[in-house]
PDB file of C-alpha atoms in Angstrom:
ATOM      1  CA  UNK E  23      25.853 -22.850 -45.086  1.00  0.00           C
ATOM      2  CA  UNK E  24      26.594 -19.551 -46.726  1.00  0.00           C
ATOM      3  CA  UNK E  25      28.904 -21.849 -49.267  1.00  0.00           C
ATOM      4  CA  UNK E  26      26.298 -24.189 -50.296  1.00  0.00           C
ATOM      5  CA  UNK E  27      23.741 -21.063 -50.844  1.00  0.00           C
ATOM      6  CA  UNK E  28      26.827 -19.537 -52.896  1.00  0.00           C
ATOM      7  CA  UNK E  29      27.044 -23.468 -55.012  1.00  0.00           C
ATOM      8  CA  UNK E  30      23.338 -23.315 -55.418  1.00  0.00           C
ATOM      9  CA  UNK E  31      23.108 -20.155 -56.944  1.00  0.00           C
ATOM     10  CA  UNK E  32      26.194 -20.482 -59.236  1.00  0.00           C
ATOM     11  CA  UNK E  33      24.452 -23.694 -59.737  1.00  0.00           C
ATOM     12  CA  UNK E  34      20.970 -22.082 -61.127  1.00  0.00           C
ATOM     13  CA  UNK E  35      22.934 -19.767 -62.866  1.00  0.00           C
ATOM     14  CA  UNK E  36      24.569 -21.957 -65.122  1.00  0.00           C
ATOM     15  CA  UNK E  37      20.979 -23.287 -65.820  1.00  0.00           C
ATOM     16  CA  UNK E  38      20.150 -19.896 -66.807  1.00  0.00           C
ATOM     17  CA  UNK E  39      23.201 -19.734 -69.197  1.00  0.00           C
ATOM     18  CA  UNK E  40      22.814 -22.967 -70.912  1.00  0.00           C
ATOM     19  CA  UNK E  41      18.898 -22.287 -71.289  1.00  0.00           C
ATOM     20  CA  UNK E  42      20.300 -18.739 -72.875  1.00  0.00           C
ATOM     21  CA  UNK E  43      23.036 -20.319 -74.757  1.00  0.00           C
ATOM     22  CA  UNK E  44      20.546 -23.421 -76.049  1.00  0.00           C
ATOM     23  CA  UNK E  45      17.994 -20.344 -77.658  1.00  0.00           C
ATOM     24  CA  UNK E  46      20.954 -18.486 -79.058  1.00  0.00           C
ATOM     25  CA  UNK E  47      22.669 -21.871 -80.921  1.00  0.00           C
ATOM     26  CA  UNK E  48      18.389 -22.505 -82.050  1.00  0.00           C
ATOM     27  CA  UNK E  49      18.814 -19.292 -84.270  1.00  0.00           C
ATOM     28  CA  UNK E  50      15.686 -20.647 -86.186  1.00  0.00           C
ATOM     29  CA  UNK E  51      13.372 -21.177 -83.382  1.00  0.00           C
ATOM     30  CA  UNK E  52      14.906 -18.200 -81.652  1.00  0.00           C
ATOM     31  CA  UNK E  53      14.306 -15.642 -85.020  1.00  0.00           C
ATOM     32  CA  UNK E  54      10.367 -17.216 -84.325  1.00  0.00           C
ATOM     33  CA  UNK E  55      10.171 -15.995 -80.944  1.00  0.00           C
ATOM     34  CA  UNK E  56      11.608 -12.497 -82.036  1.00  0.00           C
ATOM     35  CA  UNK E  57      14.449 -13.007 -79.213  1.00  0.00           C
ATOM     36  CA  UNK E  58      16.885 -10.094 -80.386  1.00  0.00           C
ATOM     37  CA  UNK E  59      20.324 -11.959 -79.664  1.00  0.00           C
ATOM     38  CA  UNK E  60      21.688 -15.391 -80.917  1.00  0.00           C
ATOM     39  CA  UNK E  61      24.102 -16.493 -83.681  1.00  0.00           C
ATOM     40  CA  UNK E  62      21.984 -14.732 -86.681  1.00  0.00           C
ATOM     41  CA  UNK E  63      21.451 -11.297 -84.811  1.00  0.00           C
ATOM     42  CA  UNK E  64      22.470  -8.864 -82.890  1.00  0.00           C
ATOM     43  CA  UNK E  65      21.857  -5.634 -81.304  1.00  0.00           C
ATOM     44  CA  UNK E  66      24.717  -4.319 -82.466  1.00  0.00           C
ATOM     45  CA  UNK E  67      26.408  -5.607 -85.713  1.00  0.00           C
ATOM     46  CA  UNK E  68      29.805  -4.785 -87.173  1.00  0.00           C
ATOM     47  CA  UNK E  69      30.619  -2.678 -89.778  1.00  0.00           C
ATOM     48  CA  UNK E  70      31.529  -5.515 -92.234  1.00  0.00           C
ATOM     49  CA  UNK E  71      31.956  -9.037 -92.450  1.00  0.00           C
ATOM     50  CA  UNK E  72      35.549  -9.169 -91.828  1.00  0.00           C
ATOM     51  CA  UNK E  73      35.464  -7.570 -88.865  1.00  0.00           C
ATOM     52  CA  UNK E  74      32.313  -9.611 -87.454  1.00  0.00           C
ATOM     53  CA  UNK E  75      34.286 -12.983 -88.200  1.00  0.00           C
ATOM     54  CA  UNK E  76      37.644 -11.709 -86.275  1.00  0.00           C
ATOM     55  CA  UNK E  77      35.260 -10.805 -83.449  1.00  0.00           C
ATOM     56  CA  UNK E  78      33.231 -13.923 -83.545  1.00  0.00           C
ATOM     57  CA  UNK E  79      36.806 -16.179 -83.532  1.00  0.00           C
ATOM     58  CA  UNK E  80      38.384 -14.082 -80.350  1.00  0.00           C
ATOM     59  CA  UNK E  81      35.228 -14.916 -78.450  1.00  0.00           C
ATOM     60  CA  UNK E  82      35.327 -18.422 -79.252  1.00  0.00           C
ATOM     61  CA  UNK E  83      39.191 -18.772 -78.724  1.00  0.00           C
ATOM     62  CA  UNK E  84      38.266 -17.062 -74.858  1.00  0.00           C
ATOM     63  CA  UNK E  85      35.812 -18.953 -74.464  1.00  0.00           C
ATOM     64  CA  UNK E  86      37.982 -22.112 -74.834  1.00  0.00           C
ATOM     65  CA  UNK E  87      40.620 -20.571 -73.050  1.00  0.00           C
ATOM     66  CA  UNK E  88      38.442 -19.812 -69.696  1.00  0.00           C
ATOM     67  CA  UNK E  89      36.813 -23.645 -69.461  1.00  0.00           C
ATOM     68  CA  UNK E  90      40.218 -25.518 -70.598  1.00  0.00           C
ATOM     69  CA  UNK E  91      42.724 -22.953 -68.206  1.00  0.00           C
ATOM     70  CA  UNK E  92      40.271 -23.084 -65.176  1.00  0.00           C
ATOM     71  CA  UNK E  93      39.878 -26.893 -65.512  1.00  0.00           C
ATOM     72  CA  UNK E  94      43.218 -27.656 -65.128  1.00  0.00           C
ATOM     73  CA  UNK E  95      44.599 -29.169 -61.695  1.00  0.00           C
ATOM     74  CA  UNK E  96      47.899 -26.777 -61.845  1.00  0.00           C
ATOM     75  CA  UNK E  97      44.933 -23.559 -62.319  1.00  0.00           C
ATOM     76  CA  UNK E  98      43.092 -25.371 -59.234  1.00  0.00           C
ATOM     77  CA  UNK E  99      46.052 -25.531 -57.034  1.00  0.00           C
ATOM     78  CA  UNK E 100      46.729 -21.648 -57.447  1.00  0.00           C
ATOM     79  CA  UNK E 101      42.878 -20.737 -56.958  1.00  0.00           C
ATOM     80  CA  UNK E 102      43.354 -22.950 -53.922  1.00  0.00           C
ATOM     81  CA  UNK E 103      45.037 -20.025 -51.931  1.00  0.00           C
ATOM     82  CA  UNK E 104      41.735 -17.979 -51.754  1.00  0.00           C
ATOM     83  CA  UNK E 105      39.362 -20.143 -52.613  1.00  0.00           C
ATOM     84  CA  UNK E 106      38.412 -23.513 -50.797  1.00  0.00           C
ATOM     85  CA  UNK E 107      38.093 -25.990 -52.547  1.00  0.00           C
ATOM     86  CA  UNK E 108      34.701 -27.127 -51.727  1.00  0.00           C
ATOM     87  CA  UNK E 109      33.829 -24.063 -53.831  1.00  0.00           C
ATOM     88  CA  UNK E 110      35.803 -24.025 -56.597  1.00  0.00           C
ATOM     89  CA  UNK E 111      33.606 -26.071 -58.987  1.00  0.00           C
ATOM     90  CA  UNK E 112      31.087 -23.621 -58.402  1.00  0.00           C
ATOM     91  CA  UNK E 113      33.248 -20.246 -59.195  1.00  0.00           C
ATOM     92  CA  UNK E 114      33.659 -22.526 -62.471  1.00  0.00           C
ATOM     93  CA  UNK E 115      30.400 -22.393 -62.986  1.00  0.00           C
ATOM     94  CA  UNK E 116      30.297 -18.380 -62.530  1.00  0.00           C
ATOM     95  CA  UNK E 117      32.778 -18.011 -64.889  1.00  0.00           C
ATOM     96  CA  UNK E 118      31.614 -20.038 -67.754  1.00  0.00           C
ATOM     97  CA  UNK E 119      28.043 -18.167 -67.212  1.00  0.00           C
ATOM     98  CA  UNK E 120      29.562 -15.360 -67.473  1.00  0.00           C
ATOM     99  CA  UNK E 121      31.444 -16.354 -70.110  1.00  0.00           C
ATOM    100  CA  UNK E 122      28.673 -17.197 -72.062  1.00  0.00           C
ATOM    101  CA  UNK E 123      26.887 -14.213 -71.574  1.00  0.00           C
ATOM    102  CA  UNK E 124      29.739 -12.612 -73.334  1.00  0.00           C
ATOM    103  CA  UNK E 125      29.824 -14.844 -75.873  1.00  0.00           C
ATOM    104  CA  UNK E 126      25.781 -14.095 -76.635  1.00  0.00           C
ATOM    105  CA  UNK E 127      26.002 -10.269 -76.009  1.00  0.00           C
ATOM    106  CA  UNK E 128      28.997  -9.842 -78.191  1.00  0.00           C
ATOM    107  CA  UNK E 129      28.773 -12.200 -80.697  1.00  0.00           C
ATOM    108  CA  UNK E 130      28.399 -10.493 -84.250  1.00  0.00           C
ATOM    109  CA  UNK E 131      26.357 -12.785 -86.711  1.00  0.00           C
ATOM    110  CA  UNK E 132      27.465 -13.875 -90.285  1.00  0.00           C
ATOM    111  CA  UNK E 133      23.924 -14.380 -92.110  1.00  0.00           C
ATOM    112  CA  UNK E 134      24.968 -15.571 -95.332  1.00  0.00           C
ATOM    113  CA  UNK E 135      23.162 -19.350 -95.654  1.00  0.00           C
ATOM    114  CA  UNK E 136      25.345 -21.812 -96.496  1.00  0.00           C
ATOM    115  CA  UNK E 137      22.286 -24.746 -96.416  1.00  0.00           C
ATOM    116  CA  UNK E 138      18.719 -24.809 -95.426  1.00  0.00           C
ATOM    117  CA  UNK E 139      16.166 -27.305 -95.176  1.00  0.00           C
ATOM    118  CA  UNK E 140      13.369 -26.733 -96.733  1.00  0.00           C
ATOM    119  CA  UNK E 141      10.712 -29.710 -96.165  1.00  0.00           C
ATOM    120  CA  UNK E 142       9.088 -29.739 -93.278  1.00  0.00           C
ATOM    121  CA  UNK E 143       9.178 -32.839 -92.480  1.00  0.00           C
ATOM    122  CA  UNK E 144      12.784 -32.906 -92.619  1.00  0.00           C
ATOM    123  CA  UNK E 145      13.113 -29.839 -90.460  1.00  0.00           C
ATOM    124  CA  UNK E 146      11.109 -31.869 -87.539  1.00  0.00           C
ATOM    125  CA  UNK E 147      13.661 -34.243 -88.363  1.00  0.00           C
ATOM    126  CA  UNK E 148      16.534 -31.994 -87.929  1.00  0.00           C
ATOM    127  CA  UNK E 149      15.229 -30.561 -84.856  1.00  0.00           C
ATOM    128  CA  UNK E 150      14.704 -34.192 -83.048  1.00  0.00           C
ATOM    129  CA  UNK E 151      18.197 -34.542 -83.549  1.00  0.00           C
ATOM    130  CA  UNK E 152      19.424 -31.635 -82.332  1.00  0.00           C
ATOM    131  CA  UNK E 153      17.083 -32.016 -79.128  1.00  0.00           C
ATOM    132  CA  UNK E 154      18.941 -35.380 -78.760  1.00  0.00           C
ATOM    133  CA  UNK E 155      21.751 -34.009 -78.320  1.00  0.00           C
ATOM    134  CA  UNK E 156      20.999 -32.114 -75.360  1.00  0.00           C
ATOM    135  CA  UNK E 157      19.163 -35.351 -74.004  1.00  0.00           C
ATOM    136  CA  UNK E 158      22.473 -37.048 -74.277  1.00  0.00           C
ATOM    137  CA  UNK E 159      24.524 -34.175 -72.346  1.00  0.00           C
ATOM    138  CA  UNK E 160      21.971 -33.977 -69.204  1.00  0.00           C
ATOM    139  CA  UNK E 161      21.418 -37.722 -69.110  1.00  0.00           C
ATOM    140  CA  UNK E 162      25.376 -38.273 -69.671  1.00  0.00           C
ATOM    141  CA  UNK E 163      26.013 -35.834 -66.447  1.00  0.00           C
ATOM    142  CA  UNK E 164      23.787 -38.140 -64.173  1.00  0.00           C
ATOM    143  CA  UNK E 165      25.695 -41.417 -65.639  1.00  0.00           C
ATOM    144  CA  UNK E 166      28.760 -39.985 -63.876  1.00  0.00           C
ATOM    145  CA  UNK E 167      27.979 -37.923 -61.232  1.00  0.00           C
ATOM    146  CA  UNK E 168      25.632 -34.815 -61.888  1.00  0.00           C
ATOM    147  CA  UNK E 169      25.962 -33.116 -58.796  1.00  0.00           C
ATOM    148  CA  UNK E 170      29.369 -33.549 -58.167  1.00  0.00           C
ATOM    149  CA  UNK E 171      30.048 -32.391 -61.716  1.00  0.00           C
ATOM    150  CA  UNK E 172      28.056 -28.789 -61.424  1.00  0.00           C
ATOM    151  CA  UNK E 173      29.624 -28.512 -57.947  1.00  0.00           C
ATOM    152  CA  UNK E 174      26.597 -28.728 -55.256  1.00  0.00           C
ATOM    153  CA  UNK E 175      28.028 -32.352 -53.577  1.00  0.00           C
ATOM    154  CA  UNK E 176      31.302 -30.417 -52.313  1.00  0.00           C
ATOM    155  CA  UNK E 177      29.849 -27.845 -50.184  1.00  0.00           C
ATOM    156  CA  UNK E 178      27.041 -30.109 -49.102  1.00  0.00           C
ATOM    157  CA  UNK E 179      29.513 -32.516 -47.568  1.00  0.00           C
ATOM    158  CA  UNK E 180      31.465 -29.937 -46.216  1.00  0.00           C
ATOM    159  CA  UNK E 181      28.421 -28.344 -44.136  1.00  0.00           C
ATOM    160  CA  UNK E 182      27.570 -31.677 -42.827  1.00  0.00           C
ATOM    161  CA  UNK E 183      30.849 -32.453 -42.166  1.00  0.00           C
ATOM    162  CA  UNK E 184      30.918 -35.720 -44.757  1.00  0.00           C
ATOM    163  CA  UNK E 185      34.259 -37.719 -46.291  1.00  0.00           C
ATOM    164  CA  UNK E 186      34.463 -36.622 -49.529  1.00  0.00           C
ATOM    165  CA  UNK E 187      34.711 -40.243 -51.643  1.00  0.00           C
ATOM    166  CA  UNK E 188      37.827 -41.398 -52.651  1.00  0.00           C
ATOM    167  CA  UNK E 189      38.840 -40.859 -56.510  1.00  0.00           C
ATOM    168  CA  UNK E 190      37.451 -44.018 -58.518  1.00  0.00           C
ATOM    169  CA  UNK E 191      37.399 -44.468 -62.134  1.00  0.00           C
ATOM    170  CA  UNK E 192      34.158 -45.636 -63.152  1.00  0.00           C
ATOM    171  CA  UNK E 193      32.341 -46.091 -66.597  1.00  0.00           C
ATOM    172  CA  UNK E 194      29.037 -46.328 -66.087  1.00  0.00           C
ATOM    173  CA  UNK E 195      25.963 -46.822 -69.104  1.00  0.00           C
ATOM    174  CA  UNK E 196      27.302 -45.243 -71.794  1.00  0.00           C
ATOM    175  CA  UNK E 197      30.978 -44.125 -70.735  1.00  0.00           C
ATOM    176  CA  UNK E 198      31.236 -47.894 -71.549  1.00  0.00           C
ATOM    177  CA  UNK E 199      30.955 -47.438 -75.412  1.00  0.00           C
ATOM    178  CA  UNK E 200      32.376 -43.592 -76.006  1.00  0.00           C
ATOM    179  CA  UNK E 201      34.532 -41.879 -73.505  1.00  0.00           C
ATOM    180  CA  UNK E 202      32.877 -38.328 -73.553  1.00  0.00           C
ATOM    181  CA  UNK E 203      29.496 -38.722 -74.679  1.00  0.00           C
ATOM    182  CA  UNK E 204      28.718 -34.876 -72.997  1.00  0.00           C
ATOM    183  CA  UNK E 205      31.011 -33.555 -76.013  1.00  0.00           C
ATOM    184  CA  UNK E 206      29.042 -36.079 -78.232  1.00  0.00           C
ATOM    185  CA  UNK E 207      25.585 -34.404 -77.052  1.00  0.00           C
ATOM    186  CA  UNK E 208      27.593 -30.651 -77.638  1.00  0.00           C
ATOM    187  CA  UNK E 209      28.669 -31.710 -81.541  1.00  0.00           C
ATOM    188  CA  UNK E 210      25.217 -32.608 -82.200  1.00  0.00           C
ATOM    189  CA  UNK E 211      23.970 -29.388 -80.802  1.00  0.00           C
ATOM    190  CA  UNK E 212      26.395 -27.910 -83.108  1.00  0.00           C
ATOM    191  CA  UNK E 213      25.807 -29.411 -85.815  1.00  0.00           C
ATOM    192  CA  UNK E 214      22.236 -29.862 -86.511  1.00  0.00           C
ATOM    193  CA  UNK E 215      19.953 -27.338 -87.438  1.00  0.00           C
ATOM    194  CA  UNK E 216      18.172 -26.839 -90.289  1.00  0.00           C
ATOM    195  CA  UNK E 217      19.623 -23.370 -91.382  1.00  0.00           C
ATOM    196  CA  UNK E 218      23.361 -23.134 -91.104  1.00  0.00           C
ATOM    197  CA  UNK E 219      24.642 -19.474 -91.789  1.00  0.00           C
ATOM    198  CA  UNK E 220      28.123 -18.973 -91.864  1.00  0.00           C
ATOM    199  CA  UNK E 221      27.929 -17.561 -88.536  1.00  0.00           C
ATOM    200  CA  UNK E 222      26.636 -20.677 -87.578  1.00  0.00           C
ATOM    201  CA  UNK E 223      28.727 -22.866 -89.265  1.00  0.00           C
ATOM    202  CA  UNK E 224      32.202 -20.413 -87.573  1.00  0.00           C
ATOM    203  CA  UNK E 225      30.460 -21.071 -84.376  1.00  0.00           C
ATOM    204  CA  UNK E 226      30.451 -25.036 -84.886  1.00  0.00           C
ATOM    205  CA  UNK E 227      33.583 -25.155 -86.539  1.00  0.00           C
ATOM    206  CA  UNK E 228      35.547 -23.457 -83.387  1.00  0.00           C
ATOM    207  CA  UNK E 229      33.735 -25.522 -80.652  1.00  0.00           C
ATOM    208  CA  UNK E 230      34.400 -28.498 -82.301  1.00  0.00           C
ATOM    209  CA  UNK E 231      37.846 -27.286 -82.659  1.00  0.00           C
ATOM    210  CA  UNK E 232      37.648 -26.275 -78.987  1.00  0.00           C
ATOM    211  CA  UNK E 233      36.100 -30.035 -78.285  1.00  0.00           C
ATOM    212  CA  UNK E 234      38.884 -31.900 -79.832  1.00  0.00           C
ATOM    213  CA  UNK E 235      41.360 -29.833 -77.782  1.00  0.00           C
ATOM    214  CA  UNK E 236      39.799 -30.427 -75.011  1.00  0.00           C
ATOM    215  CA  UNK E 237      39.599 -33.914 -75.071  1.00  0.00           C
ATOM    216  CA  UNK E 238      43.313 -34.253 -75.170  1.00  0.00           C
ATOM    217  CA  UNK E 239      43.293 -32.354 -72.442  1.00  0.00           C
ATOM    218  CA  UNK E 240      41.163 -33.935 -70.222  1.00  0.00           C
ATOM    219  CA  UNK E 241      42.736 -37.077 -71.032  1.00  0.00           C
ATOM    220  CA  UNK E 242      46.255 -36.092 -70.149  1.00  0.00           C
ATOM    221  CA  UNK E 243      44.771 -35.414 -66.643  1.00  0.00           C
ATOM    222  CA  UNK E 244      42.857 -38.489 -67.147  1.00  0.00           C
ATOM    223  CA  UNK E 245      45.594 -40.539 -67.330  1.00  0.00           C
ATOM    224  CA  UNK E 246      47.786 -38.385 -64.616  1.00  0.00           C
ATOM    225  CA  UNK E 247      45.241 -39.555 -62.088  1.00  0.00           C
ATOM    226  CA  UNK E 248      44.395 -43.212 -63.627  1.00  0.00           C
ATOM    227  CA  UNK E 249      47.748 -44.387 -65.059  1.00  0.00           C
ATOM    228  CA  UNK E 250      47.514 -47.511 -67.104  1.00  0.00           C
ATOM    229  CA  UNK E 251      43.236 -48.411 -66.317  1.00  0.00           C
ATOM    230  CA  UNK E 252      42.739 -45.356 -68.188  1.00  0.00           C
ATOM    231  CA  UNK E 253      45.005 -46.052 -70.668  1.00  0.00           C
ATOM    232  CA  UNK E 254      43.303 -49.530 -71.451  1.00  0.00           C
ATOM    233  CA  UNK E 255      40.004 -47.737 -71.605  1.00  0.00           C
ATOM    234  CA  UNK E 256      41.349 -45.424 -74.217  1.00  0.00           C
ATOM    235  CA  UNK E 257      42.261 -48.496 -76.398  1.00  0.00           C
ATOM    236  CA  UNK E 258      39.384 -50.256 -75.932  1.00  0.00           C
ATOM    237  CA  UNK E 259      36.117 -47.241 -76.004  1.00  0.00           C
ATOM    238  CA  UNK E 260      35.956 -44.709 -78.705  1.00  0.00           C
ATOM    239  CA  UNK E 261      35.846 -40.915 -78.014  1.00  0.00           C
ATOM    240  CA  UNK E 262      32.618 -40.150 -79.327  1.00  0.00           C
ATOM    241  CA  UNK E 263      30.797 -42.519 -81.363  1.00  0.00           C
ATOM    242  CA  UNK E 264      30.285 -46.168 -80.384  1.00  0.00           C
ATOM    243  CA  UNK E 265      31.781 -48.492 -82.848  1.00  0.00           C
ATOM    244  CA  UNK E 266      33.963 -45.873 -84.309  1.00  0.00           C
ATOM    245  CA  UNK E 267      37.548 -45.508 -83.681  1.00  0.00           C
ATOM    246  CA  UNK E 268      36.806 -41.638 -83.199  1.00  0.00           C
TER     247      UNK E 268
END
């Protein structure tokens, strides 16, 4: 019991972070509220530009480097010797929360506009998008398996003493036209907003940097695990956008 009450909470944590991390990527809509912290401010800026940019660049680099090392299976077979492994999706999940917090607390902003949108109506516009995104990363994590993917299924089963299921590839909705439409839903979050600083712009740059690496990282494993299916699905479904060999 006391692992499922430690799942849930690293569970409603992450919620916190990505509800934290979601108003510091909205800079505009954030600025509005007069939140002190997200990519255009910060409570404590540095001394120049240079500085702020080297800064900004180490945080995204650990940030890659905490989600792509602990995903790995040869990192999960090492946290394995202290940690079950019922739990170890969710001490994922306290890691990346508090790797974002980090990432928000520290992260020096670069203010200089590089575009803006100035109509209105186009703004809306901008903003629709950019909430799609998000509604195509939640809804993607229920096409697989949502709460086997944020870690609560493992240390349910395990205090009712349930099989866990056996491995199956599966590509449900739309896993059958892109193979990773979560990083789809994160490159739109990126991506659109109607005022792109050069902070902003740093920020998107490395995480779709971070994305791309990822994937081929994932799908090393991928293929480890699935062999030749996975393969085939490679061939046949795009990475990201449906009808695109991308």
């Amino acid at each position: 019991m006391a692992g499922l009450l430690f799942a849930l909470f690293a569970y409603l944590g992450f919620g916190l972070a990505t509800v934290a991390l979601a108003l510091f990527i909205a800079s505009p809509l954030s600025a509005g509220l007069g939140l002190p912290l997200h990519i255009d401010a910060s409570l404590w800026p540095a001394p120049s530009p240079w500085l702020a940019g080297i800064l900004d660049l180490g945080l995204i680099a650990l940030f890659g480097l905490q989600h792509s090392v602990m995903a790995r299976p040869a990192f999960k077979q090492w946290l394995s010797a202290t940690v079950p492994v019922h739990l170890q999706r969710a001490v994922y999940l306290v890691a990346s929360s508090v790797m974002v917090a980090v990432l928000i607390v520290l992260w020096q902003p670069l203010p200089a506009t590089v575009w803006q949108v100035q109509d209105s109506f186009n703004v809306t516009l901008v903003w629709l998008l950019h909430g799609s995104g998000w509604l195509l990363l939640v809804a993607a994590t229920f096409m697989i398996d949502h709460f086997e993917l944020f870690g609560l299924a493992q240390p349910f089963r395990h205090w009712r003493n349930l099989p866990s299921p056996r491995d199956e590839f599966r590509t449900s909705w739309l896993y059958r036209y892109m193979r990773h439409p979560i990083y789809t839903g994160w490159l739109v979050i990126f991506w659109a907003t109607p005022q792109m600083t050069a902070g902003h712009l740093l920020f998107a740059i490395g995480m779709s940097a971070y994305i791309v690496v990822g994937i081929l990282y994932e799908e090393r494993d991928l293929i480890a695990a699935f062999g030749e299916r996975y393969r085939e699905y490679r061939r046949r479904v795009p990475a990201l956008i449906p009808g695109l060999k991308i």
